[in-house]
mmCIF file of N, CA and C in Angstrom:
data_model
loop_
_atom_site.group_PDB
_atom_site.id
_atom_site.type_symbol
_atom_site.label_atom_id
_atom_site.label_comp_id
_atom_site.label_asym_id
_atom_site.label_seq_id
_atom_site.Cartn_x
_atom_site.Cartn_y
_atom_site.Cartn_z
ATOM 1 N N MET A 1 -8.376 -0.837 28.907
ATOM 2 C CA MET A 1 -9.604 -1.575 28.775
ATOM 3 C C MET A 1 -10.495 -0.863 27.764
ATOM 4 N N THR A 2 -11.047 -1.614 26.853
ATOM 5 C CA THR A 2 -11.910 -1.009 25.848
ATOM 6 C C THR A 2 -13.354 -1.029 26.332
ATOM 7 N N THR A 3 -14.082 -0.028 25.942
ATOM 8 C CA THR A 3 -15.480 0.085 26.356
ATOM 9 C C THR A 3 -16.418 -0.582 25.365
ATOM 10 N N GLY A 4 -15.915 -0.928 24.190
ATOM 11 C CA GLY A 4 -16.765 -1.540 23.176
ATOM 12 C C GLY A 4 -17.468 -0.520 22.302
ATOM 13 N N ALA A 5 -17.348 0.762 22.625
ATOM 14 C CA ALA A 5 -17.970 1.803 21.814
ATOM 15 C C ALA A 5 -17.153 1.995 20.542
ATOM 16 N N PRO A 6 -17.795 2.148 19.399
ATOM 17 C CA PRO A 6 -17.039 2.345 18.160
ATOM 18 C C PRO A 6 -16.316 3.687 18.171
ATOM 19 N N ARG A 7 -15.117 3.668 17.646
ATOM 20 C CA ARG A 7 -14.350 4.909 17.543
ATOM 21 C C ARG A 7 -14.806 5.655 16.295
ATOM 22 N N SER A 8 -14.715 6.945 16.348
ATOM 23 C CA SER A 8 -15.061 7.726 15.160
ATOM 24 C C SER A 8 -13.784 7.986 14.368
ATOM 25 N N ARG A 9 -13.912 7.862 13.053
ATOM 26 C CA ARG A 9 -12.757 8.046 12.183
ATOM 27 C C ARG A 9 -12.383 9.519 12.152
ATOM 28 N N PRO A 10 -11.087 9.833 12.277
ATOM 29 C CA PRO A 10 -10.664 11.240 12.206
ATOM 30 C C PRO A 10 -10.961 11.844 10.832
ATOM 31 N N ALA A 11 -11.194 13.129 10.829
ATOM 32 C CA ALA A 11 -11.515 13.833 9.582
ATOM 33 C C ALA A 11 -10.355 13.778 8.592
ATOM 34 N N LEU A 12 -9.121 13.751 9.087
ATOM 35 C CA LEU A 12 -7.972 13.678 8.183
ATOM 36 C C LEU A 12 -7.944 12.358 7.421
ATOM 37 N N VAL A 13 -8.312 11.280 8.079
ATOM 38 C CA VAL A 13 -8.346 9.973 7.410
ATOM 39 C C VAL A 13 -9.465 9.966 6.373
ATOM 40 N N THR A 14 -10.611 10.506 6.727
ATOM 41 C CA THR A 14 -11.721 10.585 5.773
ATOM 42 C C THR A 14 -11.335 11.438 4.572
ATOM 43 N N ALA A 15 -10.656 12.554 4.810
ATOM 44 C CA ALA A 15 -10.212 13.407 3.700
ATOM 45 C C ALA A 15 -9.213 12.678 2.817
ATOM 46 N N ALA A 16 -8.312 11.902 3.422
ATOM 47 C CA ALA A 16 -7.337 11.139 2.634
ATOM 48 C C ALA A 16 -8.037 10.096 1.779
ATOM 49 N N VAL A 17 -9.019 9.397 2.344
ATOM 50 C CA VAL A 17 -9.754 8.377 1.592
ATOM 51 C C VAL A 17 -10.498 9.023 0.425
ATOM 52 N N VAL A 18 -11.147 10.147 0.670
ATOM 53 C CA VAL A 18 -11.884 10.844 -0.397
ATOM 54 C C VAL A 18 -10.920 11.306 -1.488
ATOM 55 N N LEU A 19 -9.758 11.827 -1.098
ATOM 56 C CA LEU A 19 -8.775 12.257 -2.099
ATOM 57 C C LEU A 19 -8.301 11.075 -2.946
ATOM 58 N N TRP A 20 -8.015 9.948 -2.292
ATOM 59 C CA TRP A 20 -7.593 8.760 -3.042
ATOM 60 C C TRP A 20 -8.673 8.328 -4.024
ATOM 61 N N LEU A 21 -9.919 8.319 -3.578
ATOM 62 C CA LEU A 21 -11.008 7.872 -4.455
ATOM 63 C C LEU A 21 -11.242 8.840 -5.614
ATOM 64 N N VAL A 22 -11.086 10.138 -5.361
ATOM 65 C CA VAL A 22 -11.240 11.129 -6.432
ATOM 66 C C VAL A 22 -10.122 10.968 -7.460
ATOM 67 N N VAL A 23 -8.893 10.799 -6.982
ATOM 68 C CA VAL A 23 -7.763 10.602 -7.891
ATOM 69 C C VAL A 23 -7.982 9.342 -8.732
ATOM 70 N N CYS A 24 -8.452 8.276 -8.100
ATOM 71 C CA CYS A 24 -8.701 7.031 -8.830
ATOM 72 C C CYS A 24 -9.814 7.212 -9.857
ATOM 73 N N ALA A 25 -10.851 7.941 -9.511
ATOM 74 C CA ALA A 25 -11.953 8.164 -10.455
ATOM 75 C C ALA A 25 -11.483 8.968 -11.667
ATOM 76 N N VAL A 26 -10.680 9.994 -11.425
ATOM 77 C CA VAL A 26 -10.167 10.805 -12.536
ATOM 78 C C VAL A 26 -9.269 9.966 -13.431
ATOM 79 N N GLN A 27 -8.405 9.148 -12.831
ATOM 80 C CA GLN A 27 -7.525 8.300 -13.642
ATOM 81 C C GLN A 27 -8.316 7.232 -14.393
ATOM 82 N N LEU A 28 -9.323 6.691 -13.764
ATOM 83 C CA LEU A 28 -10.151 5.670 -14.408
ATOM 84 C C LEU A 28 -10.858 6.245 -15.633
ATOM 85 N N VAL A 29 -11.423 7.426 -15.498
ATOM 86 C CA VAL A 29 -12.096 8.070 -16.633
ATOM 87 C C VAL A 29 -11.087 8.410 -17.719
ATOM 88 N N GLY A 30 -9.933 8.921 -17.316
ATOM 89 C CA GLY A 30 -8.906 9.255 -18.299
ATOM 90 C C GLY A 30 -8.425 8.045 -19.070
ATOM 91 N N HIS A 31 -8.186 6.932 -18.371
ATOM 92 C CA HIS A 31 -7.759 5.703 -19.045
ATOM 93 C C HIS A 31 -8.860 5.185 -19.966
ATOM 94 N N ALA A 32 -10.100 5.223 -19.506
ATOM 95 C CA ALA A 32 -11.216 4.690 -20.297
ATOM 96 C C ALA A 32 -11.421 5.496 -21.586
ATOM 97 N N LEU A 33 -11.172 6.799 -21.538
ATOM 98 C CA LEU A 33 -11.349 7.627 -22.724
ATOM 99 C C LEU A 33 -10.250 7.395 -23.760
ATOM 100 N N VAL A 34 -9.068 7.026 -23.320
ATOM 101 C CA VAL A 34 -7.931 6.917 -24.222
ATOM 102 C C VAL A 34 -7.728 5.498 -24.740
ATOM 103 N N ILE A 35 -8.205 4.499 -24.012
ATOM 104 C CA ILE A 35 -7.872 3.110 -24.347
ATOM 105 C C ILE A 35 -8.406 2.689 -25.718
ATOM 106 N N GLY A 36 -9.596 3.090 -26.080
ATOM 107 C CA GLY A 36 -10.154 2.709 -27.381
ATOM 108 C C GLY A 36 -9.388 3.324 -28.543
ATOM 109 N N ARG A 37 -9.056 4.577 -28.413
ATOM 110 C CA ARG A 37 -8.313 5.267 -29.476
ATOM 111 C C ARG A 37 -6.908 4.665 -29.625
ATOM 112 N N THR A 38 -6.292 4.327 -28.495
ATOM 113 C CA THR A 38 -4.954 3.742 -28.542
ATOM 114 C C THR A 38 -4.987 2.373 -29.210
ATOM 115 N N ALA A 39 -5.985 1.561 -28.879
ATOM 116 C CA ALA A 39 -6.094 0.228 -29.484
ATOM 117 C C ALA A 39 -6.341 0.328 -30.981
ATOM 118 N N ALA A 40 -7.148 1.277 -31.400
ATOM 119 C CA ALA A 40 -7.430 1.432 -32.829
ATOM 120 C C ALA A 40 -6.208 1.924 -33.597
ATOM 121 N N GLN A 41 -5.406 2.745 -32.940
ATOM 122 C CA GLN A 41 -4.271 3.347 -33.618
ATOM 123 C C GLN A 41 -3.046 2.430 -33.641
ATOM 124 N N TYR A 42 -2.770 1.745 -32.514
ATOM 125 C CA TYR A 42 -1.518 0.990 -32.400
ATOM 126 C C TYR A 42 -1.706 -0.519 -32.293
ATOM 127 N N GLY A 43 -2.909 -0.995 -32.235
ATOM 128 C CA GLY A 43 -3.139 -2.430 -32.158
ATOM 129 C C GLY A 43 -3.511 -2.866 -30.747
ATOM 130 N N PRO A 44 -3.960 -4.116 -30.623
ATOM 131 C CA PRO A 44 -4.479 -4.581 -29.334
ATOM 132 C C PRO A 44 -3.422 -4.702 -28.230
ATOM 133 N N TRP A 45 -2.168 -4.936 -28.598
ATOM 134 C CA TRP A 45 -1.145 -5.083 -27.553
ATOM 135 C C TRP A 45 -0.781 -3.757 -26.899
ATOM 136 N N SER A 46 -1.198 -2.679 -27.490
ATOM 137 C CA SER A 46 -0.874 -1.371 -26.910
ATOM 138 C C SER A 46 -1.694 -1.062 -25.660
ATOM 139 N N VAL A 47 -2.726 -1.843 -25.394
ATOM 140 C CA VAL A 47 -3.571 -1.574 -24.233
ATOM 141 C C VAL A 47 -3.100 -2.316 -22.978
ATOM 142 N N VAL A 48 -2.026 -3.082 -23.084
ATOM 143 C CA VAL A 48 -1.528 -3.832 -21.930
ATOM 144 C C VAL A 48 -1.174 -2.881 -20.785
ATOM 145 N N GLY A 49 -0.546 -1.773 -21.106
ATOM 146 C CA GLY A 49 -0.206 -0.780 -20.077
ATOM 147 C C GLY A 49 -1.440 -0.219 -19.390
ATOM 148 N N TYR A 50 -2.498 -0.025 -20.165
ATOM 149 C CA TYR A 50 -3.743 0.476 -19.581
ATOM 150 C C TYR A 50 -4.389 -0.557 -18.669
ATOM 151 N N VAL A 51 -4.315 -1.821 -19.066
ATOM 152 C CA VAL A 51 -4.873 -2.880 -18.226
ATOM 153 C C VAL A 51 -4.107 -2.955 -16.902
ATOM 154 N N LEU A 52 -2.787 -2.830 -16.965
ATOM 155 C CA LEU A 52 -1.990 -2.788 -15.729
ATOM 156 C C LEU A 52 -2.341 -1.557 -14.902
ATOM 157 N N GLY A 53 -2.608 -0.458 -15.587
ATOM 158 C CA GLY A 53 -3.033 0.752 -14.890
ATOM 159 C C GLY A 53 -4.362 0.563 -14.172
ATOM 160 N N PHE A 54 -5.295 -0.146 -14.830
ATOM 161 C CA PHE A 54 -6.568 -0.444 -14.174
ATOM 162 C C PHE A 54 -6.353 -1.301 -12.936
ATOM 163 N N GLY A 55 -5.418 -2.244 -13.027
ATOM 164 C CA GLY A 55 -5.104 -3.074 -11.861
ATOM 165 C C GLY A 55 -4.533 -2.250 -10.723
ATOM 166 N N LEU A 56 -3.661 -1.302 -11.049
ATOM 167 C CA LEU A 56 -3.090 -0.432 -10.017
ATOM 168 C C LEU A 56 -4.163 0.462 -9.405
ATOM 169 N N ILE A 57 -5.073 0.944 -10.219
ATOM 170 C CA ILE A 57 -6.173 1.753 -9.698
ATOM 171 C C ILE A 57 -7.030 0.914 -8.750
ATOM 172 N N GLY A 58 -7.293 -0.332 -9.109
ATOM 173 C CA GLY A 58 -8.043 -1.230 -8.226
ATOM 174 C C GLY A 58 -7.317 -1.461 -6.909
ATOM 175 N N PHE A 59 -5.989 -1.599 -6.974
ATOM 176 C CA PHE A 59 -5.190 -1.773 -5.758
ATOM 177 C C PHE A 59 -5.296 -0.543 -4.860
ATOM 178 N N VAL A 60 -5.264 0.636 -5.457
ATOM 179 C CA VAL A 60 -5.357 1.872 -4.674
ATOM 180 C C VAL A 60 -6.745 2.017 -4.059
ATOM 181 N N VAL A 61 -7.783 1.661 -4.791
ATOM 182 C CA VAL A 61 -9.147 1.722 -4.240
ATOM 183 C C VAL A 61 -9.267 0.752 -3.064
ATOM 184 N N PHE A 62 -8.739 -0.458 -3.231
ATOM 185 C CA PHE A 62 -8.744 -1.430 -2.131
ATOM 186 C C PHE A 62 -7.974 -0.874 -0.928
ATOM 187 N N GLY A 63 -6.833 -0.253 -1.185
ATOM 188 C CA GLY A 63 -6.053 0.345 -0.102
ATOM 189 C C GLY A 63 -6.790 1.484 0.575
ATOM 190 N N ALA A 64 -7.511 2.276 -0.187
ATOM 191 C CA ALA A 64 -8.265 3.383 0.402
ATOM 192 C C ALA A 64 -9.381 2.871 1.305
ATOM 193 N N VAL A 65 -10.035 1.796 0.869
ATOM 194 C CA VAL A 65 -11.083 1.200 1.714
ATOM 195 C C VAL A 65 -10.471 0.651 3.000
ATOM 196 N N ARG A 66 -9.324 -0.009 2.877
ATOM 197 C CA ARG A 66 -8.647 -0.546 4.062
ATOM 198 C C ARG A 66 -8.136 0.591 4.956
ATOM 199 N N LEU A 67 -7.708 1.684 4.355
ATOM 200 C CA LEU A 67 -7.261 2.854 5.120
ATOM 201 C C LEU A 67 -8.416 3.402 5.945
ATOM 202 N N ALA A 68 -9.607 3.434 5.355
ATOM 203 C CA ALA A 68 -10.776 3.932 6.072
ATOM 204 C C ALA A 68 -11.104 3.057 7.276
ATOM 205 N N ARG A 69 -10.746 1.780 7.196
ATOM 206 C CA ARG A 69 -11.007 0.855 8.307
ATOM 207 C C ARG A 69 -9.896 0.845 9.347
ATOM 208 N N GLY A 70 -8.789 1.547 9.082
ATOM 209 C CA GLY A 70 -7.727 1.648 10.071
ATOM 210 C C GLY A 70 -6.541 0.731 9.854
ATOM 211 N N SER A 71 -6.294 0.312 8.623
ATOM 212 C CA SER A 71 -5.183 -0.585 8.335
ATOM 213 C C SER A 71 -3.873 0.186 8.240
ATOM 214 N N GLY A 72 -2.924 -0.190 9.074
ATOM 215 C CA GLY A 72 -1.611 0.445 9.043
ATOM 216 C C GLY A 72 -0.822 0.078 7.800
ATOM 217 N N ARG A 73 -0.992 -1.154 7.314
ATOM 218 C CA ARG A 73 -0.289 -1.563 6.100
ATOM 219 C C ARG A 73 -0.795 -0.797 4.888
ATOM 220 N N ALA A 74 -2.095 -0.591 4.818
ATOM 221 C CA ALA A 74 -2.645 0.193 3.706
ATOM 222 C C ALA A 74 -2.120 1.619 3.776
ATOM 223 N N ARG A 75 -2.020 2.160 4.969
ATOM 224 C CA ARG A 75 -1.486 3.521 5.132
ATOM 225 C C ARG A 75 -0.060 3.583 4.600
ATOM 226 N N PHE A 76 0.752 2.568 4.919
ATOM 227 C CA PHE A 76 2.146 2.542 4.469
ATOM 228 C C PHE A 76 2.227 2.425 2.947
ATOM 229 N N TRP A 77 1.514 1.453 2.345
ATOM 230 C CA TRP A 77 1.634 1.228 0.913
ATOM 231 C C TRP A 77 1.059 2.378 0.098
ATOM 232 N N LEU A 78 0.021 3.014 0.601
ATOM 233 C CA LEU A 78 -0.498 4.189 -0.108
ATOM 234 C C LEU A 78 0.488 5.348 -0.014
ATOM 235 N N ALA A 79 1.190 5.465 1.092
ATOM 236 C CA ALA A 79 2.219 6.502 1.206
ATOM 237 C C ALA A 79 3.371 6.230 0.245
ATOM 238 N N VAL A 80 3.730 4.952 0.067
ATOM 239 C CA VAL A 80 4.783 4.604 -0.894
ATOM 240 C C VAL A 80 4.342 4.970 -2.312
ATOM 241 N N LEU A 81 3.103 4.623 -2.675
ATOM 242 C CA LEU A 81 2.597 4.971 -4.008
ATOM 243 C C LEU A 81 2.506 6.485 -4.194
ATOM 244 N N ALA A 82 2.132 7.191 -3.140
ATOM 245 C CA ALA A 82 2.048 8.654 -3.227
ATOM 246 C C ALA A 82 3.431 9.259 -3.442
ATOM 247 N N THR A 83 4.442 8.699 -2.777
ATOM 248 C CA THR A 83 5.808 9.196 -2.949
ATOM 249 C C THR A 83 6.292 8.958 -4.373
ATOM 250 N N LEU A 84 6.037 7.769 -4.907
ATOM 251 C CA LEU A 84 6.429 7.491 -6.294
ATOM 252 C C LEU A 84 5.694 8.397 -7.270
ATOM 253 N N GLY A 85 4.422 8.651 -7.004
ATOM 254 C CA GLY A 85 3.657 9.552 -7.857
ATOM 255 C C GLY A 85 4.175 10.977 -7.796
ATOM 256 N N LEU A 86 4.576 11.405 -6.603
ATOM 257 C CA LEU A 86 5.102 12.767 -6.467
ATOM 258 C C LEU A 86 6.432 12.910 -7.200
ATOM 259 N N LEU A 87 7.233 11.850 -7.195
ATOM 260 C CA LEU A 87 8.479 11.889 -7.962
ATOM 261 C C LEU A 87 8.181 12.031 -9.453
ATOM 262 N N GLY A 88 7.103 11.404 -9.918
ATOM 263 C CA GLY A 88 6.721 11.533 -11.315
ATOM 264 C C GLY A 88 6.057 12.866 -11.632
ATOM 265 N N ALA A 89 5.617 13.589 -10.619
ATOM 266 C CA ALA A 89 4.935 14.868 -10.854
ATOM 267 C C ALA A 89 5.903 15.970 -11.268
ATOM 268 N N VAL A 90 7.179 15.796 -11.012
ATOM 269 C CA VAL A 90 8.137 16.840 -11.351
ATOM 270 C C VAL A 90 8.601 16.737 -12.800
ATOM 271 N N VAL A 91 8.118 15.705 -13.513
ATOM 272 C CA VAL A 91 8.507 15.509 -14.901
ATOM 273 C C VAL A 91 7.494 16.199 -15.808
ATOM 274 N N PRO A 92 7.934 17.052 -16.739
ATOM 275 C CA PRO A 92 6.994 17.679 -17.653
ATOM 276 C C PRO A 92 6.362 16.649 -18.573
ATOM 277 N N PRO A 93 5.260 16.865 -19.179
ATOM 278 C CA PRO A 93 4.426 18.053 -19.201
ATOM 279 C C PRO A 93 3.568 18.154 -17.939
ATOM 280 N N TYR A 94 3.322 19.362 -17.549
ATOM 281 C CA TYR A 94 2.524 19.597 -16.360
ATOM 282 C C TYR A 94 1.070 19.778 -16.768
ATOM 283 N N GLY A 95 0.168 19.478 -15.858
ATOM 284 C CA GLY A 95 -1.247 19.604 -16.176
ATOM 285 C C GLY A 95 -2.064 18.806 -15.191
ATOM 286 N N LEU A 96 -3.085 18.132 -15.700
ATOM 287 C CA LEU A 96 -3.982 17.368 -14.849
ATOM 288 C C LEU A 96 -3.243 16.229 -14.146
ATOM 289 N N THR A 97 -2.302 15.616 -14.826
ATOM 290 C CA THR A 97 -1.544 14.528 -14.219
ATOM 291 C C THR A 97 -0.766 15.027 -13.013
ATOM 292 N N THR A 98 -0.189 16.193 -13.101
ATOM 293 C CA THR A 98 0.543 16.764 -11.968
ATOM 294 C C THR A 98 -0.409 17.054 -10.819
ATOM 295 N N ALA A 99 -1.578 17.570 -11.109
ATOM 296 C CA ALA A 99 -2.555 17.844 -10.052
ATOM 297 C C ALA A 99 -2.996 16.545 -9.380
ATOM 298 N N GLU A 100 -3.179 15.480 -10.161
ATOM 299 C CA GLU A 100 -3.548 14.187 -9.583
ATOM 300 C C GLU A 100 -2.461 13.692 -8.645
ATOM 301 N N ARG A 101 -1.226 13.804 -9.059
ATOM 302 C CA ARG A 101 -0.123 13.289 -8.253
ATOM 303 C C ARG A 101 0.102 14.112 -7.001
ATOM 304 N N VAL A 102 -0.096 15.407 -7.089
ATOM 305 C CA VAL A 102 0.022 16.245 -5.893
ATOM 306 C C VAL A 102 -1.118 15.921 -4.920
ATOM 307 N N ALA A 103 -2.318 15.701 -5.442
ATOM 308 C CA ALA A 103 -3.445 15.316 -4.584
ATOM 309 C C ALA A 103 -3.191 13.956 -3.943
ATOM 310 N N ALA A 104 -2.606 13.024 -4.690
ATOM 311 C CA ALA A 104 -2.275 11.714 -4.127
ATOM 312 C C ALA A 104 -1.190 11.849 -3.054
ATOM 313 N N ALA A 105 -0.219 12.720 -3.274
ATOM 314 C CA ALA A 105 0.821 12.935 -2.262
ATOM 315 C C ALA A 105 0.215 13.529 -0.994
ATOM 316 N N LEU A 106 -0.710 14.443 -1.143
ATOM 317 C CA LEU A 106 -1.396 15.003 0.022
ATOM 318 C C LEU A 106 -2.191 13.922 0.743
ATOM 319 N N ALA A 107 -2.853 13.053 -0.024
ATOM 320 C CA ALA A 107 -3.611 11.954 0.577
ATOM 321 C C ALA A 107 -2.693 10.967 1.271
ATOM 322 N N GLY A 108 -1.465 10.831 0.795
ATOM 323 C CA GLY A 108 -0.513 9.942 1.437
ATOM 324 C C GLY A 108 0.048 10.497 2.727
ATOM 325 N N VAL A 109 0.071 11.817 2.857
ATOM 326 C CA VAL A 109 0.638 12.460 4.054
ATOM 327 C C VAL A 109 -0.404 12.594 5.166
ATOM 328 N N LEU A 110 -1.649 12.839 4.811
ATOM 329 C CA LEU A 110 -2.683 13.119 5.819
ATOM 330 C C LEU A 110 -2.807 12.048 6.906
ATOM 331 N N PRO A 111 -2.758 10.740 6.607
ATOM 332 C CA PRO A 111 -2.897 9.751 7.682
ATOM 333 C C PRO A 111 -1.722 9.719 8.659
ATOM 334 N N TYR A 112 -0.606 10.355 8.305
ATOM 335 C CA TYR A 112 0.552 10.372 9.191
ATOM 336 C C TYR A 112 0.592 11.588 10.104
ATOM 337 N N LEU A 113 -0.338 12.518 9.933
ATOM 338 C CA LEU A 113 -0.377 13.686 10.812
ATOM 339 C C LEU A 113 -0.852 13.268 12.200
ATOM 340 N N PRO A 114 -0.405 13.973 13.251
ATOM 341 C CA PRO A 114 -0.709 13.550 14.626
ATOM 342 C C PRO A 114 -2.182 13.322 14.960
ATOM 343 N N PRO A 115 -3.134 14.138 14.502
ATOM 344 C CA PRO A 115 -4.532 13.845 14.861
ATOM 345 C C PRO A 115 -5.072 12.540 14.277
ATOM 346 N N ALA A 116 -4.456 12.043 13.218
ATOM 347 C CA ALA A 116 -4.951 10.825 12.573
ATOM 348 C C ALA A 116 -4.251 9.567 13.068
ATOM 349 N N ARG A 117 -3.156 9.694 13.762
ATOM 350 C CA ARG A 117 -2.367 8.524 14.155
ATOM 351 C C ARG A 117 -3.103 7.583 15.099
ATOM 352 N N ALA A 118 -3.985 8.098 15.919
ATOM 353 C CA ALA A 118 -4.685 7.258 16.890
ATOM 354 C C ALA A 118 -5.656 6.287 16.213
ATOM 355 N N TRP A 119 -6.043 6.555 14.982
ATOM 356 C CA TRP A 119 -6.975 5.689 14.271
ATOM 357 C C TRP A 119 -6.324 4.356 13.909
ATOM 358 N N PHE A 120 -5.014 4.343 13.769
ATOM 359 C CA PHE A 120 -4.297 3.153 13.357
ATOM 360 C C PHE A 120 -3.693 2.472 14.582
ATOM 361 N N PRO A 121 -3.987 1.180 14.769
ATOM 362 C CA PRO A 121 -3.482 0.497 15.958
ATOM 363 C C PRO A 121 -1.963 0.357 15.905
ATOM 364 N N PRO A 122 -1.317 0.384 17.069
ATOM 365 C CA PRO A 122 0.137 0.192 17.066
ATOM 366 C C PRO A 122 0.482 -1.250 16.694
ATOM 367 N N ARG A 123 1.649 -1.419 16.146
ATOM 368 C CA ARG A 123 2.087 -2.769 15.795
ATOM 369 C C ARG A 123 2.389 -3.544 17.066
ATOM 370 N N PRO A 124 2.031 -4.815 17.098
ATOM 371 C CA PRO A 124 2.311 -5.596 18.301
ATOM 372 C C PRO A 124 3.812 -5.782 18.490
ATOM 373 N N ALA A 125 4.212 -5.840 19.751
ATOM 374 C CA ALA A 125 5.628 -6.030 20.051
ATOM 375 C C ALA A 125 6.039 -7.442 19.654
ATOM 376 N N ARG A 126 7.220 -7.567 19.162
ATOM 377 C CA ARG A 126 7.717 -8.883 18.768
ATOM 378 C C ARG A 126 8.184 -9.640 19.996
ATOM 379 N N ALA A 127 7.772 -10.880 20.076
ATOM 380 C CA ALA A 127 8.206 -11.730 21.176
ATOM 381 C C ALA A 127 9.528 -12.386 20.794
ATOM 382 N N ALA A 128 10.413 -12.454 21.764
ATOM 383 C CA ALA A 128 11.700 -13.084 21.510
ATOM 384 C C ALA A 128 11.495 -14.592 21.335
ATOM 385 N N LYS A 129 12.152 -15.146 20.344
ATOM 386 C CA LYS A 129 12.052 -16.572 20.087
ATOM 387 C C LYS A 129 12.899 -17.324 21.119
ATOM 388 N N ALA A 130 12.361 -18.442 21.586
ATOM 389 C CA ALA A 130 13.107 -19.247 22.560
ATOM 390 C C ALA A 130 14.376 -19.764 21.897
ATOM 391 N N GLN A 131 15.480 -19.633 22.607
ATOM 392 C CA GLN A 131 16.773 -20.027 22.069
ATOM 393 C C GLN A 131 16.929 -21.540 22.129
ATOM 394 N N GLN A 132 17.239 -22.171 21.009
ATOM 395 C CA GLN A 132 17.465 -23.604 20.936
ATOM 396 C C GLN A 132 18.901 -23.906 21.355
ATOM 397 N N PRO A 133 19.126 -25.065 21.946
ATOM 398 C CA PRO A 133 20.513 -25.438 22.227
ATOM 399 C C PRO A 133 21.287 -25.550 20.917
ATOM 400 N N ARG A 134 22.571 -25.277 20.977
ATOM 401 C CA ARG A 134 23.358 -25.261 19.747
ATOM 402 C C ARG A 134 23.552 -26.668 19.199
ATOM 403 N N VAL A 135 23.696 -26.757 17.880
ATOM 404 C CA VAL A 135 23.884 -28.034 17.193
ATOM 405 C C VAL A 135 25.358 -28.422 17.310
ATOM 406 N N VAL A 136 25.614 -29.648 17.815
ATOM 407 C CA VAL A 136 26.999 -30.112 17.956
ATOM 408 C C VAL A 136 27.347 -31.169 16.914
ATOM 409 N N GLY A 137 26.359 -31.686 16.202
ATOM 410 C CA GLY A 137 26.618 -32.686 15.179
ATOM 411 C C GLY A 137 25.329 -33.136 14.531
ATOM 412 N N TRP A 138 25.454 -34.122 13.640
ATOM 413 C CA TRP A 138 24.303 -34.637 12.926
ATOM 414 C C TRP A 138 24.258 -36.150 13.089
ATOM 415 N N ASP A 139 23.083 -36.687 13.318
ATOM 416 C CA ASP A 139 22.902 -38.131 13.440
ATOM 417 C C ASP A 139 23.088 -38.735 12.051
ATOM 418 N N PRO A 140 24.052 -39.667 11.900
ATOM 419 C CA PRO A 140 24.329 -40.187 10.557
ATOM 420 C C PRO A 140 23.198 -41.052 9.997
ATOM 421 N N GLU A 141 22.358 -41.616 10.833
ATOM 422 C CA GLU A 141 21.298 -42.482 10.333
ATOM 423 C C GLU A 141 20.041 -41.712 9.950
ATOM 424 N N THR A 142 19.642 -40.726 10.754
ATOM 425 C CA THR A 142 18.401 -39.996 10.482
ATOM 426 C C THR A 142 18.638 -38.632 9.855
ATOM 427 N N GLY A 143 19.827 -38.099 9.996
ATOM 428 C CA GLY A 143 20.108 -36.769 9.472
ATOM 429 C C GLY A 143 19.620 -35.655 10.368
ATOM 430 N N GLU A 144 19.090 -35.987 11.539
ATOM 431 C CA GLU A 144 18.594 -34.998 12.492
ATOM 432 C C GLU A 144 19.771 -34.334 13.211
ATOM 433 N N PRO A 145 19.608 -33.079 13.589
ATOM 434 C CA PRO A 145 20.697 -32.427 14.343
ATOM 435 C C PRO A 145 20.771 -32.982 15.762
ATOM 436 N N VAL A 146 21.995 -33.058 16.268
ATOM 437 C CA VAL A 146 22.236 -33.441 17.662
ATOM 438 C C VAL A 146 22.569 -32.158 18.393
ATOM 439 N N ARG A 147 21.772 -31.848 19.382
ATOM 440 C CA ARG A 147 21.932 -30.582 20.102
ATOM 441 C C ARG A 147 22.634 -30.821 21.428
ATOM 442 N N ALA A 148 23.363 -29.801 21.852
ATOM 443 C CA ALA A 148 24.059 -29.869 23.130
ATOM 444 C C ALA A 148 23.038 -29.809 24.252
ATOM 445 N N SER A 149 23.162 -30.701 25.222
ATOM 446 C CA SER A 149 22.242 -30.660 26.356
ATOM 447 C C SER A 149 22.845 -29.802 27.459
ATOM 448 N N GLU A 150 21.971 -29.152 28.168
ATOM 449 C CA GLU A 150 22.456 -28.226 29.193
ATOM 450 C C GLU A 150 22.426 -28.827 30.550
#
């Protein structure tokens, strides 16, 4: 039975959200600084990758906000993005990009630690679907299935 009192968000979830937002801010500034120079040097079609990057950053910010509210799906998808980012962190050159990806990987792991798990509601149990009688033929006039009666 719930008391109606609001739950307090665990510190690990708050730290993960802050890490995600910091990583997004650093990437946003980095993309914004490079996009003009790239367009001037290689033409307008060269910024398509940056525009897609902005979309991905927006998706991560949306996921971080949903994570702060307790969304299990956001927790899962941010962990998937963190894993992909960590795989890219092992590729040289190393530097700020590697630090961003390691911070994102840490942000992806924090919501799965035991103190933070209670913030995310469990998935509802699946109800078994009622079994239909088996189809024994098809009605030639309507095309409807004819089911075996029990």
